[in-house]
Amino acid sequence: MTQTPTFDKPKVELHVHLDGAIKPETILYYGRKRGIALPAETAEELRDIIGMDKPLSLPGFLAKFNYYMPAIAGCREAIQRIAYEFVEMKAEEGVVYVEVRYSPHLLANSKVQPIPWNQPEGDLTPDEVVALVSKSLQKGERDFGVKVRSILCCMRHQPCWSPEVVELCKKYRHQSVVAVDLAGDETIQGSSLFPGHMKAFEEAVRSGIHRTVHAGEVGSADVVREAVDTLKTERLGHGYHTLEDGALYARLLQENMHFEVCPWSSYLTGAWKSDTEHPVVRFKQDEANYSLNTDDPLIFKSTLETDYQMTKQSMGFTEEEFKRLNINAAKSSFLPEDEKQQLLDLLYKAYGMPPSAAAEPHP
């Protein structure tokens, strides 16, 4: 696909999962090298088995990871390679700044209970996973000229991991890690309030670690309220169902809450029913603070272009709106203020906007 991108200017991406952005070739390579059975022989076949063309439920989508994560998890070389190749992929998509997220525990095979993906116990700890990913992201940053930071995920079904996740955020905060996230199956009743998660997010607030939470993707507006009021999130992963509670939505607009929107993902996970108006159309109309993101491009067979094309063709998005949302993404990034300003200056210049005119009063 060599046609001109829908938005052929520098882009910022804030919501993409490392373990959902792996090249099928890399999965095959490590499956063979490590003697781990995979459901396909070629990259094309593998992409079709892992990938989705029509909507599934969120749990159905999450089950896709079982096919290929055993080929990557627990292997130092594989983990370094997927992190490095990720940066290369983003460079090809015209991304100048990206925050990539992952669960250190889901890539480890030591000092993690239970050991994920039915792996035998090994000697790769969550701590070392973060060190390996950070090192490879930094190498990719140098080689491909994309600024990269990472976010460590707590998993809703494993609250016992969460306190360690926030400790790793603190330990590696000067080596690419900028925030903590809560990810996984949002339909687990009351999972935002599990003590392990609450304790971790309280510690994040206390330690000045930035926070984002997957909420309101398939869960109700109540899950969004818990993320905002109890977990003190600064951004919302998806957040679509906020719109079901008018008062909450009005409040979040007033507070300039950032919504990490993933349009193509929301179609395939069933988070958005395609016979209704997409929440991002409402966000656009209300001049809400949001970004466009790929989420899990391996599984959704997509690139960032997919999401830009979808919003332009089906929802009437304009070049001006793309500029606005990328500037909002940069402003809502978890970079320190001086680096954030450099990123904004880069965008203003590329977009032909005078920085003063682009400055808007914050509520």
Tab-separated table of C-alpha atoms in Angstrom:
chain	number	residue	atom	x	y	z
A	1	MET	CA	0.000	0.000	0.000
A	2	THR	CA	1.946	3.007	-1.236
A	3	GLN	CA	-0.866	5.526	-1.581
A	4	THR	CA	-0.527	8.830	0.250
A	5	PRO	CA	-1.627	8.527	3.878
A	6	THR	CA	-4.948	10.112	4.857
A	7	PHE	CA	-3.078	12.494	7.163
A	8	ASP	CA	0.434	12.837	5.799
A	9	LYS	CA	1.883	14.763	8.745
A	10	PRO	CA	3.569	13.852	12.040
A	11	LYS	CA	1.281	11.943	14.384
A	12	VAL	CA	1.138	11.169	18.111
A	13	GLU	CA	-0.154	7.805	19.394
A	14	LEU	CA	-1.002	7.217	23.057
A	15	HIS	CA	-2.838	3.877	23.160
A	16	VAL	CA	-1.150	0.837	21.633
A	17	HIS	CA	-0.249	-2.496	23.229
A	18	LEU	CA	3.218	-3.920	22.588
A	19	ASP	CA	1.952	-7.504	22.730
A	20	GLY	CA	-0.782	-6.579	20.235
A	21	ALA	CA	1.684	-5.021	17.778
A	22	ILE	CA	4.031	-7.876	16.868
A	23	LYS	CA	4.998	-8.905	13.327
A	24	PRO	CA	3.580	-12.343	12.415
A	25	GLU	CA	7.014	-13.224	10.942
A	26	THR	CA	8.599	-12.641	14.357
A	27	ILE	CA	6.037	-14.883	16.083
A	28	LEU	CA	6.729	-17.674	13.562
A	29	TYR	CA	10.473	-17.274	13.941
A	30	TYR	CA	10.411	-17.689	17.728
A	31	GLY	CA	7.768	-20.422	17.598
A	32	ARG	CA	10.105	-22.470	15.393
A	33	LYS	CA	13.269	-21.535	17.241
A	34	ARG	CA	11.788	-22.446	20.639
A	35	GLY	CA	9.794	-25.475	19.480
A	36	ILE	CA	6.462	-23.908	20.435
A	37	ALA	CA	3.488	-25.046	18.344
A	38	LEU	CA	1.637	-22.338	16.439
A	39	PRO	CA	-1.648	-22.721	14.530
A	40	ALA	CA	-0.081	-21.772	11.162
A	41	GLU	CA	2.997	-22.269	8.975
A	42	THR	CA	3.156	-18.935	7.130
A	43	ALA	CA	2.886	-15.308	8.187
A	44	GLU	CA	-0.247	-14.902	6.051
A	45	GLU	CA	-2.011	-17.891	7.631
A	46	LEU	CA	-0.975	-16.746	11.082
A	47	ARG	CA	-2.274	-13.234	10.446
A	48	ASP	CA	-5.630	-14.710	9.396
A	49	ILE	CA	-5.930	-16.913	12.482
A	50	ILE	CA	-4.826	-14.261	14.987
A	51	GLY	CA	-6.435	-11.419	13.074
A	52	MET	CA	-10.068	-10.361	13.040
A	53	ASP	CA	-12.245	-9.245	10.134
A	54	LYS	CA	-15.563	-9.054	11.916
A	55	PRO	CA	-16.624	-8.139	15.452
A	56	LEU	CA	-16.073	-10.489	18.390
A	57	SER	CA	-16.786	-9.889	22.066
A	58	LEU	CA	-14.031	-8.349	24.182
A	59	PRO	CA	-13.320	-11.717	25.909
A	60	GLY	CA	-13.312	-13.351	22.437
A	61	PHE	CA	-10.751	-10.819	21.291
A	62	LEU	CA	-8.629	-11.312	24.442
A	63	ALA	CA	-8.541	-15.071	23.746
A	64	LYS	CA	-6.549	-14.347	20.551
A	65	PHE	CA	-3.428	-13.697	22.632
A	66	ASN	CA	-3.385	-17.377	23.691
A	67	TYR	CA	-2.405	-18.361	20.146
A	68	TYR	CA	0.878	-16.525	19.966
A	69	MET	CA	2.040	-15.178	23.331
A	70	PRO	CA	3.695	-18.507	24.300
A	71	ALA	CA	6.122	-18.022	21.367
A	72	ILE	CA	7.305	-14.660	22.754
A	73	ALA	CA	6.869	-14.728	26.544
A	74	GLY	CA	9.812	-15.839	28.627
A	75	CYS	CA	12.356	-15.260	25.838
A	76	ARG	CA	14.776	-12.365	26.289
A	77	GLU	CA	15.730	-12.190	22.630
A	78	ALA	CA	12.097	-12.223	21.441
A	79	ILE	CA	11.083	-9.492	23.878
A	80	GLN	CA	13.938	-7.238	22.793
A	81	ARG	CA	13.110	-7.819	19.150
A	82	ILE	CA	9.388	-7.041	19.408
A	83	ALA	CA	10.141	-3.779	21.233
A	84	TYR	CA	12.712	-2.736	18.621
A	85	GLU	CA	10.497	-3.693	15.658
A	86	PHE	CA	7.602	-1.815	17.229
A	87	VAL	CA	9.507	1.471	16.970
A	88	GLU	CA	10.378	0.709	13.353
A	89	MET	CA	6.675	0.093	12.580
A	90	LYS	CA	5.690	3.409	14.127
A	91	ALA	CA	8.371	5.260	12.165
A	92	GLU	CA	6.857	3.864	8.959
A	93	GLU	CA	3.433	5.171	10.046
A	94	GLY	CA	4.675	8.741	10.452
A	95	VAL	CA	4.428	8.697	14.242
A	96	VAL	CA	6.833	11.123	15.973
A	97	TYR	CA	5.842	10.294	19.557
A	98	VAL	CA	4.288	7.102	20.904
A	99	GLU	CA	3.454	5.684	24.328
A	100	VAL	CA	3.405	1.889	24.148
A	101	ARG	CA	1.912	-0.233	26.943
A	102	TYR	CA	2.350	-3.804	28.116
A	103	SER	CA	2.085	-6.038	31.178
A	104	PRO	CA	5.583	-7.042	32.393
A	105	HIS	CA	4.062	-10.074	34.135
A	106	LEU	CA	2.521	-11.467	30.939
A	107	LEU	CA	5.984	-11.600	29.323
A	108	ALA	CA	7.757	-13.135	32.337
A	109	ASN	CA	8.161	-16.747	33.479
A	110	SER	CA	9.749	-16.261	36.911
A	111	LYS	CA	8.586	-14.556	40.121
A	112	VAL	CA	5.067	-14.328	38.722
A	113	GLN	CA	2.047	-16.251	40.068
A	114	PRO	CA	0.441	-17.837	38.181
A	115	ILE	CA	3.026	-18.186	35.385
A	116	PRO	CA	1.155	-17.007	32.249
A	117	TRP	CA	0.470	-18.958	29.021
A	118	ASN	CA	1.162	-22.344	30.707
A	119	GLN	CA	4.918	-21.729	30.423
A	120	PRO	CA	7.340	-23.842	32.412
A	121	GLU	CA	9.048	-21.809	35.100
A	122	GLY	CA	12.166	-20.014	33.881
A	123	ASP	CA	14.365	-17.173	35.112
A	124	LEU	CA	12.886	-14.093	33.400
A	125	THR	CA	11.266	-11.812	35.995
A	126	PRO	CA	8.818	-8.930	35.388
A	127	ASP	CA	11.591	-6.577	36.516
A	128	GLU	CA	13.990	-7.828	33.842
A	129	VAL	CA	11.231	-7.685	31.211
A	130	VAL	CA	10.901	-3.928	31.837
A	131	ALA	CA	14.696	-3.500	31.619
A	132	LEU	CA	14.811	-5.385	28.276
A	133	VAL	CA	11.849	-3.556	26.716
A	134	SER	CA	13.149	-0.157	27.851
A	135	LYS	CA	16.602	-0.829	26.413
A	136	SER	CA	15.191	-1.914	23.042
A	137	LEU	CA	12.754	0.997	22.848
A	138	GLN	CA	15.644	3.385	23.489
A	139	LYS	CA	17.704	1.690	20.755
A	140	GLY	CA	14.739	1.963	18.373
A	141	GLU	CA	14.326	5.610	19.299
A	142	ARG	CA	17.938	6.296	18.291
A	143	ASP	CA	17.792	4.222	15.090
A	144	PHE	CA	14.384	5.322	13.766
A	145	GLY	CA	13.998	8.844	15.120
A	146	VAL	CA	10.690	8.219	16.915
A	147	LYS	CA	10.348	9.388	20.509
A	148	VAL	CA	9.027	6.448	22.572
A	149	ARG	CA	7.863	6.079	26.151
A	150	SER	CA	6.205	3.113	27.838
A	151	ILE	CA	3.280	2.450	30.164
A	152	LEU	CA	3.139	-0.604	32.450
A	153	CYS	CA	-0.208	-2.393	32.719
A	154	CYS	CA	-1.889	-3.806	35.774
A	155	MET	CA	-4.300	-6.564	34.730
A	156	ARG	CA	-7.887	-6.527	36.029
A	157	HIS	CA	-7.927	-10.294	36.711
A	158	GLN	CA	-4.598	-10.252	38.635
A	159	PRO	CA	-4.760	-7.545	41.334
A	160	CYS	CA	-1.928	-9.307	43.198
A	161	TRP	CA	0.487	-8.143	40.452
A	162	SER	CA	-0.488	-4.472	40.621
A	163	PRO	CA	1.612	-3.270	43.587
A	164	GLU	CA	4.732	-4.627	41.851
A	165	VAL	CA	3.730	-2.909	38.584
A	166	VAL	CA	3.718	0.502	40.226
A	167	GLU	CA	7.070	-0.236	41.916
A	168	LEU	CA	8.502	-1.024	38.460
A	169	CYS	CA	7.090	2.283	37.177
A	170	LYS	CA	9.048	4.015	39.940
A	171	LYS	CA	12.225	2.016	39.333
A	172	TYR	CA	12.285	2.620	35.563
A	173	ARG	CA	10.788	6.115	35.430
A	174	HIS	CA	14.031	7.490	33.958
A	175	GLN	CA	14.309	4.628	31.444
A	176	SER	CA	11.266	5.157	29.241
A	177	VAL	CA	8.459	4.297	31.699
A	178	VAL	CA	6.033	7.210	32.136
A	179	ALA	CA	2.800	5.778	33.548
A	180	VAL	CA	0.727	2.923	34.940
A	181	ASP	CA	-2.425	1.523	33.286
A	182	LEU	CA	-5.231	-0.839	34.267
A	183	ALA	CA	-6.060	-3.181	31.360
A	184	GLY	CA	-7.756	-6.508	30.717
A	185	ASP	CA	-11.343	-7.687	31.000
A	186	GLU	CA	-13.455	-4.748	32.101
A	187	THR	CA	-16.517	-6.982	32.477
A	188	ILE	CA	-15.018	-8.492	35.677
A	189	GLN	CA	-17.490	-7.136	38.219
A	190	GLY	CA	-16.045	-4.528	40.583
A	191	SER	CA	-12.485	-5.066	39.314
A	192	SER	CA	-11.585	-1.348	39.488
A	193	LEU	CA	-12.075	-1.559	43.247
A	194	PHE	CA	-10.019	-4.700	43.912
A	195	PRO	CA	-7.682	-3.755	46.800
A	196	GLY	CA	-4.513	-4.601	44.814
A	197	HIS	CA	-5.433	-2.139	42.065
A	198	MET	CA	-6.564	0.561	44.479
A	199	LYS	CA	-3.369	0.236	46.492
A	200	ALA	CA	-1.231	0.467	43.331
A	201	PHE	CA	-3.011	3.559	42.030
A	202	GLU	CA	-2.859	5.253	45.440
A	203	GLU	CA	0.894	4.645	45.416
A	204	ALA	CA	1.102	6.017	41.863
A	205	VAL	CA	-0.630	9.229	42.960
A	206	ARG	CA	1.676	9.483	45.976
A	207	SER	CA	4.806	8.911	43.874
A	208	GLY	CA	3.853	11.203	40.999
A	209	ILE	CA	3.442	8.336	38.510
A	210	HIS	CA	1.011	9.207	35.693
A	211	ARG	CA	-2.159	7.134	35.364
A	212	THR	CA	-4.431	5.900	32.586
A	213	VAL	CA	-7.216	3.314	32.864
A	214	HIS	CA	-9.122	1.212	30.323
A	215	ALA	CA	-12.702	2.159	31.207
A	216	GLY	CA	-15.993	2.540	29.373
A	217	GLU	CA	-14.818	0.496	26.404
A	218	VAL	CA	-17.400	-2.215	27.009
A	219	GLY	CA	-18.049	-1.339	30.657
A	220	SER	CA	-20.655	1.134	31.858
A	221	ALA	CA	-20.244	4.794	32.754
A	222	ASP	CA	-19.893	3.569	36.372
A	223	VAL	CA	-16.541	1.986	35.480
A	224	VAL	CA	-15.472	5.346	34.075
A	225	ARG	CA	-16.546	7.094	37.276
A	226	GLU	CA	-14.537	4.617	39.381
A	227	ALA	CA	-11.483	5.185	37.176
A	228	VAL	CA	-11.769	8.945	37.590
A	229	ASP	CA	-12.846	9.263	41.230
A	230	THR	CA	-11.230	6.244	42.894
A	231	LEU	CA	-8.190	5.438	40.750
A	232	LYS	CA	-7.586	9.136	39.940
A	233	THR	CA	-6.898	8.437	36.286
A	234	GLU	CA	-5.586	11.294	34.141
A	235	ARG	CA	-6.693	9.736	30.835
A	236	LEU	CA	-9.304	7.196	29.789
A	237	GLY	CA	-8.536	4.212	27.578
A	238	HIS	CA	-11.526	4.307	25.168
A	239	GLY	CA	-14.151	5.817	27.504
A	240	TYR	CA	-17.008	5.494	24.985
A	241	HIS	CA	-19.714	4.595	27.501
A	242	THR	CA	-19.122	7.832	29.379
A	243	LEU	CA	-21.733	9.210	26.979
A	244	GLU	CA	-24.444	7.178	28.759
A	245	ASP	CA	-24.117	9.489	31.771
A	246	GLY	CA	-24.708	13.068	30.656
A	247	ALA	CA	-23.619	14.650	33.925
A	248	LEU	CA	-20.376	12.637	34.060
A	249	TYR	CA	-19.594	13.441	30.424
A	250	ALA	CA	-20.232	17.161	30.961
A	251	ARG	CA	-17.929	17.092	33.973
A	252	LEU	CA	-15.126	15.310	32.091
A	253	LEU	CA	-15.427	17.783	29.198
A	254	GLN	CA	-15.122	20.592	31.737
A	255	GLU	CA	-12.050	18.935	33.286
A	256	ASN	CA	-10.468	18.422	29.832
A	257	MET	CA	-10.215	14.636	30.384
A	258	HIS	CA	-8.374	12.919	27.530
A	259	PHE	CA	-10.082	9.998	25.741
A	260	GLU	CA	-7.735	7.521	24.037
A	261	VAL	CA	-10.021	6.589	21.137
A	262	CYS	CA	-9.390	3.462	19.023
A	263	PRO	CA	-12.036	3.527	16.257
A	264	TRP	CA	-11.255	0.363	14.264
A	265	SER	CA	-10.627	-1.562	17.480
A	266	SER	CA	-13.998	-0.469	18.874
A	267	TYR	CA	-15.724	-1.912	15.804
A	268	LEU	CA	-13.958	-5.305	15.996
A	269	THR	CA	-14.292	-5.760	19.779
A	270	GLY	CA	-17.986	-4.887	19.634
A	271	ALA	CA	-17.349	-1.920	21.945
A	272	TRP	CA	-19.162	0.160	19.311
A	273	LYS	CA	-22.192	-1.090	17.379
A	274	SER	CA	-21.730	-0.009	13.776
A	275	ASP	CA	-25.412	0.847	13.281
A	276	THR	CA	-25.050	3.677	15.815
A	277	GLU	CA	-23.069	6.907	15.703
A	278	HIS	CA	-19.514	6.388	16.903
A	279	PRO	CA	-18.773	8.172	20.225
A	280	VAL	CA	-15.785	9.882	18.579
A	281	VAL	CA	-18.232	11.843	16.377
A	282	ARG	CA	-19.745	13.297	19.548
A	283	PHE	CA	-16.248	13.978	20.930
A	284	LYS	CA	-15.423	15.835	17.725
A	285	GLN	CA	-18.644	17.890	17.812
A	286	ASP	CA	-18.048	18.837	21.452
A	287	GLU	CA	-14.370	19.643	20.806
A	288	ALA	CA	-13.448	17.101	23.455
A	289	ASN	CA	-9.831	16.218	24.228
A	290	TYR	CA	-9.097	12.880	22.474
A	291	SER	CA	-6.591	11.044	20.265
A	292	LEU	CA	-6.779	8.349	17.541
A	293	ASN	CA	-4.951	5.086	18.208
A	294	THR	CA	-4.500	1.526	16.879
A	295	ASP	CA	-4.770	-0.444	20.162
A	296	ASP	CA	-3.754	-3.916	18.846
A	297	PRO	CA	-2.776	-3.635	15.166
A	298	LEU	CA	-1.624	-7.272	14.879
A	299	ILE	CA	-5.062	-8.595	15.835
A	300	PHE	CA	-6.995	-5.878	14.014
A	301	LYS	CA	-4.832	-6.263	10.856
A	302	SER	CA	-4.427	-2.507	10.881
A	303	THR	CA	-2.080	0.451	10.962
A	304	LEU	CA	-2.749	3.962	12.203
A	305	GLU	CA	-3.786	4.726	8.615
A	306	THR	CA	-6.801	2.402	9.120
A	307	ASP	CA	-8.152	4.609	11.913
A	308	TYR	CA	-7.518	7.875	10.088
A	309	GLN	CA	-9.132	6.517	6.927
A	310	MET	CA	-12.151	5.236	8.835
A	311	THR	CA	-12.786	8.575	10.556
A	312	LYS	CA	-12.257	10.566	7.358
A	313	GLN	CA	-14.374	8.405	5.070
A	314	SER	CA	-17.185	7.346	7.412
A	315	MET	CA	-17.299	10.252	9.874
A	316	GLY	CA	-16.293	13.303	7.877
A	317	PHE	CA	-13.084	14.075	9.766
A	318	THR	CA	-11.008	16.876	8.228
A	319	GLU	CA	-7.316	17.717	8.121
A	320	GLU	CA	-8.033	20.473	10.679
A	321	GLU	CA	-9.565	17.969	13.104
A	322	PHE	CA	-6.583	15.623	12.657
A	323	LYS	CA	-4.249	18.504	13.560
A	324	ARG	CA	-6.363	19.411	16.576
A	325	LEU	CA	-6.526	15.884	17.955
A	326	ASN	CA	-2.779	15.306	17.529
A	327	ILE	CA	-2.014	18.567	19.351
A	328	ASN	CA	-4.376	17.442	22.125
A	329	ALA	CA	-2.611	14.072	22.195
A	330	ALA	CA	0.748	15.829	22.614
A	331	LYS	CA	-0.671	18.060	25.376
A	332	SER	CA	-2.125	15.007	27.135
A	333	SER	CA	1.035	12.918	26.768
A	334	PHE	CA	2.874	11.852	29.909
A	335	LEU	CA	6.091	13.628	28.945
A	336	PRO	CA	7.674	16.163	31.318
A	337	GLU	CA	6.665	19.762	30.495
A	338	ASP	CA	9.870	20.742	28.666
A	339	GLU	CA	9.780	17.663	26.394
A	340	LYS	CA	6.048	18.155	25.844
A	341	GLN	CA	6.743	21.696	24.673
A	342	GLN	CA	9.388	20.441	22.220
A	343	LEU	CA	6.886	17.929	20.821
A	344	LEU	CA	4.225	20.631	20.474
A	345	ASP	CA	6.685	22.959	18.737
A	346	LEU	CA	7.521	20.178	16.277
A	347	LEU	CA	3.806	19.659	15.510
A	348	TYR	CA	2.995	23.379	15.206
A	349	LYS	CA	5.845	23.753	12.732
A	350	ALA	CA	4.864	20.681	10.698
A	351	TYR	CA	1.202	21.789	10.669
A	352	GLY	CA	2.076	25.344	9.644
A	353	MET	CA	0.512	26.784	12.807
A	354	PRO	CA	1.996	29.657	14.777
A	355	PRO	CA	2.498	28.375	18.354
A	356	SER	CA	0.754	31.421	19.842
A	357	ALA	CA	-2.380	30.901	17.745
A	358	ALA	CA	-2.315	27.240	18.628
A	359	ALA	CA	-2.161	27.934	22.347
A	360	GLU	CA	-5.614	27.557	23.802
A	361	PRO	CA	-6.726	28.375	27.316
A	362	HIS	CA	-7.014	25.332	29.537
A	363	PRO	CA	-10.237	25.079	31.527
